[in-house]
Every structure is written in C-alpha cells, then in structure tokens.
Amino acid sequence: MKNDNKSINLSMLADYYEFTMANGYIANGVENTEAVFDMFFRKVPDNGGFAICAGLEQVIEYIENLKFTDDDIEYFKSKKIFSEEFLDFLRNFKFTCDVWAVEEGTPVFPQEPIIIVKGPVKEAQIMETMILLTINYQSLIATKASRIVRVAKGRAVSEFGSRRAQASEAAILGARAAYIGGAKATANTITDKFFGVPATGTMAHSWVQMFDTELEAFRAYAKVYPDSCVLLVDTYNTLEEGIPNAIKVFDELREGGHEGVGIRIDSGDLAYLSKKARIMLDEAGYPNVKIMVSNSLDEYVIKDLLGQGAQIDGFGVGERLITSRSEPVFGGVYKLVSTFKDGKEIYKIKISGDVEKITTPGFKKLYRLYDNETGKALADLVTTHDEEIDFTKDIEIFHPLYTWKKKTLSNYTAKPLLKKIFDKGKLVYNKKTIDEVQKYSLEEVDKLWDEVKRLENPHEYYVDLSKKLWKIKNDMLNKEN
C-alpha cells in the first residue's frame, strides 16, 4: 500500500529566500528564463565508498501536489514585499519543468548529478528545499542501512528505530529508506501500511513484567502466537532463567505440534551470551531456533560481534540507523549550472577556495560503465547533454583534478543513469514498488568491487568528466582567474 499525500500540501515548505528570489525574478522580467539546476552531494557519509540514492517517490508526490492556497496567498500579502504579479503566479501555479533523476536504490558518488531540474527559473528555484530534504534524509538512512546489511553478511537486519527518530515523518520515511538499503523489516507499523515494508515485532520487557513469573509470561505469549514464538530472554537473568524458561516453553510447543522460532537478547555481552545461548539451545534439541539481538547496534558493533564469533542470526538496529548517529548529515546541494537564451546554453559556475565546492557547469548526462566480463562497475562518466560518445570503442577516462591519472576502458557497456521523470510538468516515469527498488539496489551494490564497499579506507570510485565537459569547466575557471 502506498502513502497517500494528496491531502498534505507541502508547497510552502521552502526557504523564504526561494520565494523572494522568485518574486525578484518576476520584478526583473527574467522569471521565464530557462534554468538548469543540479542536485548532487559532495561527500559520502562515514567516509564510505558510495551512497544509496533514495526518496524519489516522495519528490514525485511533492511535485504532483504543488499548489498554493488562498491562505498561502494571504500569508505572502501580509509580508508587504511581494508583487501582485508574484501572487498571480502562485494563484495559477502550474509545474512545467523537465526533471531527470537517478532511480531510487542506485549507488551514487560525490559530484555527479542525482536530480536535474530544467525549466522556468521561477518554478525551478522554489523546489530546492523539498528536493534536498527529501533526497538527503532518505539517502542518508539508505546508505547507513546498506553499510549495516553488508557487515551482517546475510543475517537479517530489522529497523527498530522509530522511538528514537527525529519526528514522525523521519520514523516513517527512515524505515522506508532502511528497507531500500537492504533491511528485511521494520518495527514501524505505519511504514508497513503505507509502503509495504514488512512489520515485525514480538514483546517488550513490560510483557514479561506483567506476569508473576517469566515462565508464565512466555507461556502466555506462546499460547497466543504458537507458530511465531520469539521470546525476549534478558529481563531478569539471561542464562540462568531466560533461556531455560524459553526452552521449557519450546518443549511444550513441540508437544502441541508447534516449533519455537527464536529468542531475542537486548542487553549484556551479546557475543558471550549468544555463544552460550547457542550451546544451550542446540543441546536442548533446538538448532533451528534463531538468536536475535538488539541494543545500540551499528555496523561497527556488528562487525566486532561477528569477529568475536557471536552466534547471532539477526539484528534489530535502532537509533544508530534511524538517525545515522555516526554522521547524521547527507550534504546534498542544489546548484544552478546553466541557463538558456534563444536556444543557446549559457554555462554557470560557482567558484570557491574549497575545491570540492566548485561546481561543474552545464546541462548533463550521467553514464555508468560496466565491465562485460565481470559485470562490475568500472567508472561513472558525466558528459554534456548534447554530447554523443561512441561507447562501442575504447574510451580514455581521466581524473577531473589530477588529469595525468588516466585509464583506458575496453569491453564495457555504458548505461545512462538519469531517467526522465517529468516532461514539461507531466509525470512520464513509472514508479517502482518498494520491493523492486530494494532488489534493484542490492543488485547494483553487488556490481561494485569489494574494494569500493570497504567500511574503512574504501577505494575511490572513478567519477570522471568527458573531455568536452572538462574543457568547459577548465576554461571557465581560467577565465575567472
């Protein structure tokens, strides 16, 4: 089931200066100038090798519902600085831009366009905040989830962070993004209702405390859920009471023709307790009962646990996933890269003393080049939009800054990554289901070399400019200097 945002008008969720600029464009007679904006990011969170793009579905919903109410018009009137022409623009607002985007679930890299908006500057300008906050947050959580899932090495990861999320929408969309990144399930019921992300959950410590004894609590739970019985064993004493009581209940279930599913440990030395629990369960005849753990987990803790030989089948990951606690900001930006006048493109560049903040001018295309023998991604290539490259021939790529670093690619396939989403304001993209997005994402991550996927000091993936685009940028930099 999809989330229905038809009743929620987010058109006013914008930085105030986006509206003052739109008003200013109208006052200066340039409001219909065709402009091109790139949304991209500068750095992978946690010093990782790549990020996972997420949030496109919510960007589409936002654009489809762009409108301004009488209340909104009255708000702008009250400010006493907005022209009647600007107010008329809002009253009769109609989205007419073209939009391209990288599909959700795609591994992405710094400095390459994730979303491109092309159209009248008065429209394209006011979309900045919503595009950024939507893509930034969900990409942050999908990227974090991908790191955690990869470290878990096939063991189930469930998103458990709703109660630690920073507001309700973060809990809902964070769980969605975590699923795109590879999580198997969420504890968040509404995300299952809205998006079809499987919701899962068993009991809290309060369930155990509600009964006179832990054994009574386990029996009561097993009576209600005989075929999905997972017992929380650490309320009192994990090894001396919790696991022995769980085994007694599993014995009783077996006598009735049912099998216990698992136990969960939420505190203590998870490596030690899981190893002891595995021995106890196996000796009692329950080698198939799963051991799940939770309690302040992230990719680093999970890596350590598995390195210590922990016998864990699944992880419930909460606050450190839903908030991406180790690095809670995804630094996406939205920059003007060109305008068009009489059909001619006029390149725009932002120059900074900080090299990574210098933008790449121009209306662009983005390609990913795959090795035909291994299927692995070799490099991404950013070109001008009107550039025709013969990808049937060998191609030389080079580092945009350190141009002496060159590589010739042969026997490869080039795949365009930017899909047309809106054509003159009309949606032309068929949205994927959440399961299709997750499957696609896992497949594309698998096409990255292991060196790129390392948590620590990953290999820097090649994101290069075509010779034509590099020359445009270099010439502009030299001219400005």
Coordinates of N, CA and C in Angstrom, one line a residue, residues 182-340:
G182 N 18.5 -2.4 2.2 CA 18.7 -3.8 2.4 C 18.1 -4.4 3.7
A183 N 17.5 -3.6 4.6 CA 16.9 -4.2 5.8 C 15.8 -5.1 5.4
K184 N 15.5 -6.1 6.2 CA 14.5 -7.1 5.9 C 13.1 -6.7 6.4
A185 N 13.1 -5.8 7.4 CA 11.8 -5.5 8.1 C 12.0 -4.2 8.9
T186 N 10.8 -3.8 9.4 CA 10.8 -2.6 10.3 C 9.9 -2.9 11.5
A187 N 10.1 -2.3 12.6 CA 9.2 -2.3 13.7 C 8.1 -1.3 13.6
N188 N 8.1 -0.5 12.6 CA 7.2 0.6 12.4 C 6.0 0.2 11.6
T189 N 4.9 0.1 12.3 CA 3.6 -0.5 11.7 C 3.1 0.4 10.5
I190 N 3.2 1.7 10.7 CA 2.6 2.6 9.7 C 3.4 2.5 8.4
T191 N 4.7 2.2 8.5 CA 5.5 2.1 7.2 C 5.1 0.9 6.5
D192 N 4.7 -0.2 7.2 CA 4.2 -1.4 6.5 C 2.8 -1.0 5.8
K193 N 2.0 -0.3 6.5 CA 0.7 0.1 6.0 C 0.8 1.0 4.7
F194 N 1.7 2.0 4.8 CA 1.9 2.9 3.7 C 2.7 2.3 2.6
F195 N 3.7 1.6 2.8 CA 4.7 1.3 1.8 C 4.9 -0.2 1.6
G196 N 4.4 -1.0 2.5 CA 4.5 -2.5 2.3 C 5.9 -3.0 2.8
V197 N 6.6 -2.2 3.6 CA 7.8 -2.7 4.3 C 7.3 -3.6 5.4
P198 N 7.8 -4.9 5.4 CA 7.2 -5.9 6.4 C 7.5 -5.4 7.8
A199 N 6.4 -5.4 8.6 CA 6.5 -5.0 10.0 C 6.7 -6.3 10.9
T200 N 7.5 -6.2 11.9 CA 7.7 -7.4 12.7 C 7.9 -6.9 14.1
G201 N 7.7 -7.8 15.1 CA 7.9 -7.5 16.5 C 7.3 -8.6 17.3
T202 N 7.8 -8.7 18.6 CA 7.4 -9.7 19.5 C 6.9 -9.1 20.8
M203 N 7.8 -9.0 21.7 CA 7.4 -8.5 23.0 C 8.4 -7.5 23.6
A204 N 8.0 -6.7 24.6 CA 8.9 -5.8 25.3 C 9.1 -6.5 26.7
H205 N 10.0 -5.9 27.4 CA 10.2 -6.3 28.8 C 9.0 -6.2 29.6
S206 N 8.2 -5.2 29.3 CA 6.9 -5.0 30.1 C 6.0 -6.2 30.0
W207 N 6.0 -6.9 28.9 CA 5.2 -8.1 28.8 C 5.6 -9.1 29.8
V208 N 6.9 -9.3 29.9 CA 7.4 -10.3 30.9 C 7.1 -9.8 32.3
Q209 N 7.2 -8.5 32.6 CA 7.0 -8.0 33.9 C 5.5 -8.0 34.3
M210 N 4.6 -8.0 33.3 CA 3.2 -8.0 33.6 C 2.7 -9.3 34.3
F211 N 3.5 -10.4 34.2 CA 3.1 -11.6 34.7 C 3.9 -11.9 36.0
D212 N 3.4 -12.8 36.8 CA 4.0 -13.1 38.1 C 5.4 -13.7 37.9
T213 N 5.6 -14.5 36.9 CA 6.9 -15.1 36.6 C 7.2 -15.0 35.1
E214 N 8.5 -15.1 34.8 CA 8.9 -15.1 33.4 C 8.4 -16.2 32.6
L215 N 8.4 -17.4 33.3 CA 7.9 -18.6 32.6 C 6.4 -18.5 32.3
E216 N 5.6 -17.9 33.2 CA 4.2 -17.6 32.9 C 4.0 -16.7 31.7
A217 N 4.9 -15.7 31.7 CA 4.8 -14.7 30.6 C 5.1 -15.4 29.3
F218 N 6.1 -16.2 29.2 CA 6.5 -16.9 28.0 C 5.3 -17.9 27.6
R219 N 4.8 -18.6 28.5 CA 3.7 -19.5 28.2 C 2.5 -18.7 27.6
A220 N 2.2 -17.6 28.2 CA 1.0 -16.8 27.8 C 1.3 -16.3 26.3
Y221 N 2.5 -15.9 26.0 CA 2.8 -15.4 24.7 C 2.7 -16.6 23.7
A222 N 3.3 -17.7 24.1 CA 3.3 -18.9 23.2 C 1.9 -19.4 22.9
K223 N 1.0 -19.2 23.9 CA -0.4 -19.6 23.6 C -1.1 -18.8 22.6
V224 N -0.8 -17.5 22.5 CA -1.4 -16.6 21.5 C -0.7 -16.8 20.2
Y225 N 0.6 -17.0 20.2 CA 1.4 -17.0 18.9 C 2.2 -18.3 18.8
P226 N 1.6 -19.4 18.7 CA 2.3 -20.7 18.8 C 3.2 -21.0 17.6
D227 N 2.9 -20.3 16.4 CA 3.7 -20.6 15.2 C 4.7 -19.4 14.9
S228 N 4.8 -18.4 15.8 CA 5.7 -17.3 15.5 C 6.3 -16.8 16.9
C229 N 6.6 -17.8 17.7 CA 7.0 -17.5 19.1 C 8.5 -17.1 19.2
V230 N 8.8 -15.8 19.4 CA 10.1 -15.3 19.7 C 10.1 -14.7 21.1
L231 N 10.9 -15.2 22.0 CA 10.9 -14.8 23.4 C 12.1 -13.9 23.8
L232 N 11.8 -12.9 24.5 CA 12.8 -11.9 25.0 C 13.3 -12.5 26.3
V233 N 14.6 -12.8 26.3 CA 15.1 -13.7 27.4 C 16.0 -12.9 28.4
D234 N 16.1 -11.6 28.3 CA 17.1 -10.9 29.2 C 16.4 -10.0 30.3
T235 N 15.2 -10.2 30.6 CA 14.5 -9.3 31.5 C 15.1 -9.5 32.9
Y236 N 15.4 -10.7 33.3 CA 16.0 -11.0 34.7 C 17.4 -11.5 34.6
N237 N 17.5 -12.8 34.2 CA 18.8 -13.4 34.1 C 18.9 -14.3 32.9
T238 N 19.6 -13.8 31.9 CA 19.5 -14.4 30.6 C 19.9 -15.9 30.6
L239 N 21.0 -16.3 31.2 CA 21.5 -17.6 31.1 C 20.9 -18.5 32.2
E240 N 20.6 -18.0 33.3 CA 20.1 -18.9 34.4 C 18.5 -19.0 34.4
E241 N 17.9 -18.0 33.8 CA 16.4 -18.0 33.8 C 15.8 -17.9 32.4
G242 N 16.2 -16.9 31.7 CA 15.6 -16.6 30.4 C 15.6 -17.7 29.4
I243 N 16.8 -18.2 29.1 CA 16.9 -19.2 28.1 C 16.4 -20.6 28.6
P244 N 16.6 -21.0 29.9 CA 16.0 -22.2 30.4 C 14.5 -22.1 30.3
N245 N 13.9 -21.0 30.6 CA 12.4 -20.9 30.6 C 11.9 -20.9 29.1
A246 N 12.7 -20.3 28.2 CA 12.3 -20.4 26.8 C 12.4 -21.8 26.3
I247 N 13.4 -22.6 26.7 CA 13.5 -24.0 26.3 C 12.3 -24.8 26.8
K248 N 11.8 -24.5 28.0 CA 10.7 -25.2 28.6 C 9.4 -24.9 27.7
V249 N 9.3 -23.7 27.3 CA 8.1 -23.3 26.5 C 8.2 -23.9 25.1
F250 N 9.4 -23.9 24.6 CA 9.6 -24.6 23.3 C 9.3 -26.0 23.3
D251 N 9.6 -26.7 24.4 CA 9.3 -28.1 24.6 C 7.8 -28.3 24.6
E252 N 7.1 -27.4 25.3 CA 5.6 -27.5 25.4 C 5.0 -27.2 24.0
L253 N 5.5 -26.3 23.3 CA 5.0 -26.0 21.9 C 5.2 -27.2 21.1
R254 N 6.4 -27.9 21.2 CA 6.7 -29.0 20.3 C 5.7 -30.2 20.6
E255 N 5.3 -30.3 21.9 CA 4.4 -31.4 22.3 C 3.0 -31.1 21.7
G256 N 2.7 -29.8 21.4 CA 1.5 -29.5 20.8 C 1.5 -29.4 19.3
G257 N 2.7 -29.8 18.7 CA 2.8 -29.8 17.2 C 3.3 -28.5 16.7
H258 N 3.9 -27.6 17.5 CA 4.4 -26.3 17.0 C 5.9 -26.2 17.3
E259 N 6.6 -25.3 16.7 CA 8.0 -25.1 16.9 C 8.3 -23.7 17.3
G260 N 9.2 -23.5 18.3 CA 9.6 -22.2 18.6 C 10.5 -21.6 17.5
V261 N 10.4 -20.3 17.3 CA 11.0 -19.6 16.2 C 12.4 -19.0 16.7
G262 N 12.4 -18.3 17.9 CA 13.6 -17.6 18.2 C 13.6 -17.0 19.6
I263 N 14.8 -16.5 20.0 CA 14.9 -15.8 21.2 C 15.6 -14.4 20.8
R264 N 15.3 -13.4 21.7 CA 16.0 -12.1 21.5 C 16.7 -11.7 22.8
I265 N 17.9 -11.2 22.6 CA 18.7 -10.7 23.7 C 18.9 -9.2 23.5
D266 N 18.6 -8.4 24.5 CA 18.6 -7.0 24.3 C 19.6 -6.2 25.3
S267 N 20.4 -7.0 26.0 CA 21.3 -6.4 26.9 C 22.5 -7.3 27.2
G268 N 23.5 -6.8 27.9 CA 24.6 -7.6 28.3 C 25.6 -7.8 27.2
D269 N 26.6 -8.7 27.4 CA 27.6 -9.0 26.5 C 27.0 -9.9 25.4
L270 N 26.6 -9.3 24.3 CA 25.9 -10.0 23.3 C 26.7 -11.1 22.6
A271 N 28.0 -11.0 22.5 CA 28.8 -12.0 21.9 C 28.8 -13.2 22.8
Y272 N 29.2 -13.0 24.1 CA 29.2 -14.1 25.1 C 27.9 -14.8 25.2
L273 N 26.8 -14.0 25.4 CA 25.5 -14.5 25.7 C 25.0 -15.3 24.5
S274 N 25.3 -14.8 23.3 CA 24.8 -15.6 22.1 C 25.5 -16.9 21.9
K275 N 26.8 -16.9 22.2 CA 27.5 -18.2 22.1 C 27.0 -19.2 23.2
K276 N 26.8 -18.8 24.4 CA 26.2 -19.6 25.4 C 24.8 -20.1 25.1
A277 N 24.0 -19.1 24.6 CA 22.6 -19.5 24.2 C 22.6 -20.5 23.1
R278 N 23.5 -20.4 22.1 CA 23.5 -21.4 21.0 C 23.8 -22.8 21.5
I279 N 24.7 -22.9 22.4 CA 25.1 -24.2 23.0 C 23.9 -24.7 23.8
M280 N 23.2 -23.9 24.6 CA 22.1 -24.4 25.4 C 20.9 -24.8 24.4
L281 N 20.6 -24.0 23.4 CA 19.5 -24.4 22.5 C 19.8 -25.6 21.7
D282 N 21.1 -25.8 21.3 CA 21.5 -27.0 20.5 C 21.4 -28.2 21.4
E283 N 21.9 -28.1 22.6 CA 21.8 -29.3 23.5 C 20.4 -29.7 23.8
A284 N 19.5 -28.7 23.8 CA 18.1 -29.0 24.1 C 17.3 -29.5 22.9
G285 N 18.0 -29.5 21.8 CA 17.3 -30.0 20.6 C 16.7 -28.9 19.7
Y286 N 17.2 -27.7 19.8 CA 16.7 -26.6 19.0 C 17.7 -25.9 18.2
P287 N 18.4 -26.6 17.3 CA 19.4 -26.0 16.5 C 18.8 -25.0 15.5
N288 N 17.5 -25.0 15.2 CA 16.9 -24.1 14.2 C 16.3 -22.9 14.9
V289 N 16.3 -22.8 16.2 CA 15.8 -21.6 16.9 C 16.8 -20.5 16.6
K290 N 16.3 -19.4 16.2 CA 17.2 -18.3 15.8 C 17.5 -17.4 17.1
I291 N 18.7 -16.8 17.0 CA 19.1 -15.9 18.1 C 19.2 -14.5 17.5
M292 N 18.3 -13.6 18.0 CA 18.3 -12.2 17.5 C 18.8 -11.3 18.7
V293 N 19.5 -10.3 18.3 CA 20.0 -9.3 19.3 C 19.6 -7.9 18.9
S294 N 19.5 -7.1 20.0 CA 19.3 -5.6 19.8 C 20.1 -4.9 20.9
N295 N 20.1 -3.6 20.9 CA 20.7 -2.8 21.9 C 21.9 -2.0 21.3
S296 N 21.6 -0.8 20.8 CA 22.6 0.2 20.4 C 23.6 -0.4 19.4
L297 N 23.1 -1.0 18.3 CA 23.9 -1.6 17.3 C 24.1 -0.7 16.1
D298 N 25.3 -0.9 15.5 CA 25.6 -0.3 14.2 C 26.5 -1.2 13.5
E299 N 27.1 -0.7 12.3 CA 27.9 -1.6 11.6 C 29.2 -1.9 12.3
Y300 N 29.7 -1.0 13.1 CA 31.0 -1.2 13.8 C 30.8 -2.3 14.9
V301 N 29.7 -2.1 15.7 CA 29.4 -3.1 16.7 C 29.2 -4.5 16.2
I302 N 28.4 -4.5 15.1 CA 28.1 -5.8 14.5 C 29.3 -6.5 13.9
K303 N 30.2 -5.7 13.3 CA 31.5 -6.2 12.8 C 32.3 -6.8 13.9
D304 N 32.3 -6.1 15.1 CA 33.1 -6.6 16.2 C 32.4 -7.9 16.8
L305 N 31.1 -7.9 16.9 CA 30.4 -9.1 17.4 C 30.7 -10.3 16.6
L306 N 30.6 -10.2 15.3 CA 30.8 -11.3 14.4 C 32.3 -11.7 14.4
G307 N 33.2 -10.8 14.5 CA 34.6 -11.1 14.6 C 35.0 -11.8 15.9
Q308 N 34.1 -11.7 16.9 CA 34.3 -12.4 18.2 C 33.6 -13.8 18.2
G309 N 33.1 -14.1 17.1 CA 32.4 -15.5 17.0 C 31.0 -15.5 17.5
A310 N 30.3 -14.4 17.6 CA 29.0 -14.3 18.2 C 28.1 -15.2 17.3
Q311 N 27.2 -15.9 18.0 CA 26.2 -16.8 17.3 C 24.9 -16.1 17.1
I312 N 24.8 -15.2 16.2 CA 23.7 -14.3 16.0 C 23.1 -14.5 14.6
D313 N 21.8 -14.7 14.6 CA 21.1 -14.9 13.3 C 20.4 -13.6 12.7
G314 N 20.2 -12.6 13.6 CA 19.5 -11.4 13.2 C 19.8 -10.3 14.1
F315 N 19.7 -9.0 13.6 CA 20.0 -7.8 14.3 C 18.8 -6.9 14.3
G316 N 18.4 -6.3 15.4 CA 17.5 -5.2 15.4 C 18.2 -3.9 15.7
V317 N 18.3 -3.1 14.7 CA 19.1 -1.9 14.8 C 18.2 -0.6 14.9
G318 N 18.4 0.2 15.9 CA 17.5 1.3 16.2 C 18.1 2.6 16.0
E319 N 18.4 3.3 17.1 CA 18.7 4.8 17.0 C 19.9 5.1 16.1
R320 N 20.9 4.2 16.0 CA 22.1 4.5 15.3 C 21.9 4.3 13.8
L321 N 20.8 3.7 13.4 CA 20.4 3.6 12.0 C 19.4 4.7 11.6
I322 N 18.3 4.9 12.4 CA 17.3 5.9 12.0 C 17.8 7.3 12.1
T323 N 18.9 7.6 12.9 CA 19.4 8.9 12.9 C 20.8 9.0 12.2
S324 N 21.3 7.9 11.7 CA 22.6 7.8 11.2 C 23.6 8.5 12.2
R325 N 23.6 8.0 13.4 CA 24.2 8.7 14.5 C 25.7 9.1 14.3
S326 N 26.4 8.2 13.6 CA 27.9 8.5 13.4 C 28.1 9.6 12.5
E327 N 27.2 9.9 11.5 CA 27.3 11.1 10.7 C 25.9 11.4 10.2
P328 N 25.2 12.3 10.9 CA 23.8 12.5 10.6 C 23.4 13.5 9.6
V329 N 24.3 13.8 8.7 CA 24.0 14.8 7.6 C 24.5 14.2 6.3
F330 N 23.6 14.3 5.3 CA 23.9 14.0 3.9 C 24.0 15.3 3.2
G331 N 25.2 15.6 2.7 CA 25.4 17.0 2.2 C 25.0 17.3 0.8
G332 N 23.8 17.0 0.4 CA 23.3 17.3 -0.9 C 23.1 18.8 -1.1
V333 N 23.4 19.3 -2.3 CA 23.2 20.7 -2.6 C 22.4 20.8 -4.0
Y334 N 21.9 22.0 -4.2 CA 21.1 22.2 -5.4 C 21.6 23.5 -6.0
K335 N 22.3 23.4 -7.2 CA 23.0 24.5 -7.7 C 22.6 24.8 -9.2
L336 N 22.6 26.1 -9.5 CA 22.4 26.5 -10.9 C 23.6 26.2 -11.7
V337 N 23.4 25.5 -12.9 CA 24.6 25.1 -13.7 C 24.5 25.7 -15.1
S338 N 23.3 26.1 -15.5 CA 23.3 26.8 -16.8 C 21.9 27.5 -17.0
T339 N 21.9 28.4 -17.9 CA 20.6 29.0 -18.4 C 20.6 28.9 -19.9
F340 N 19.4 29.1 -20.5 CA 19.3 29.1 -22.0 C 18.7 30.4 -22.4

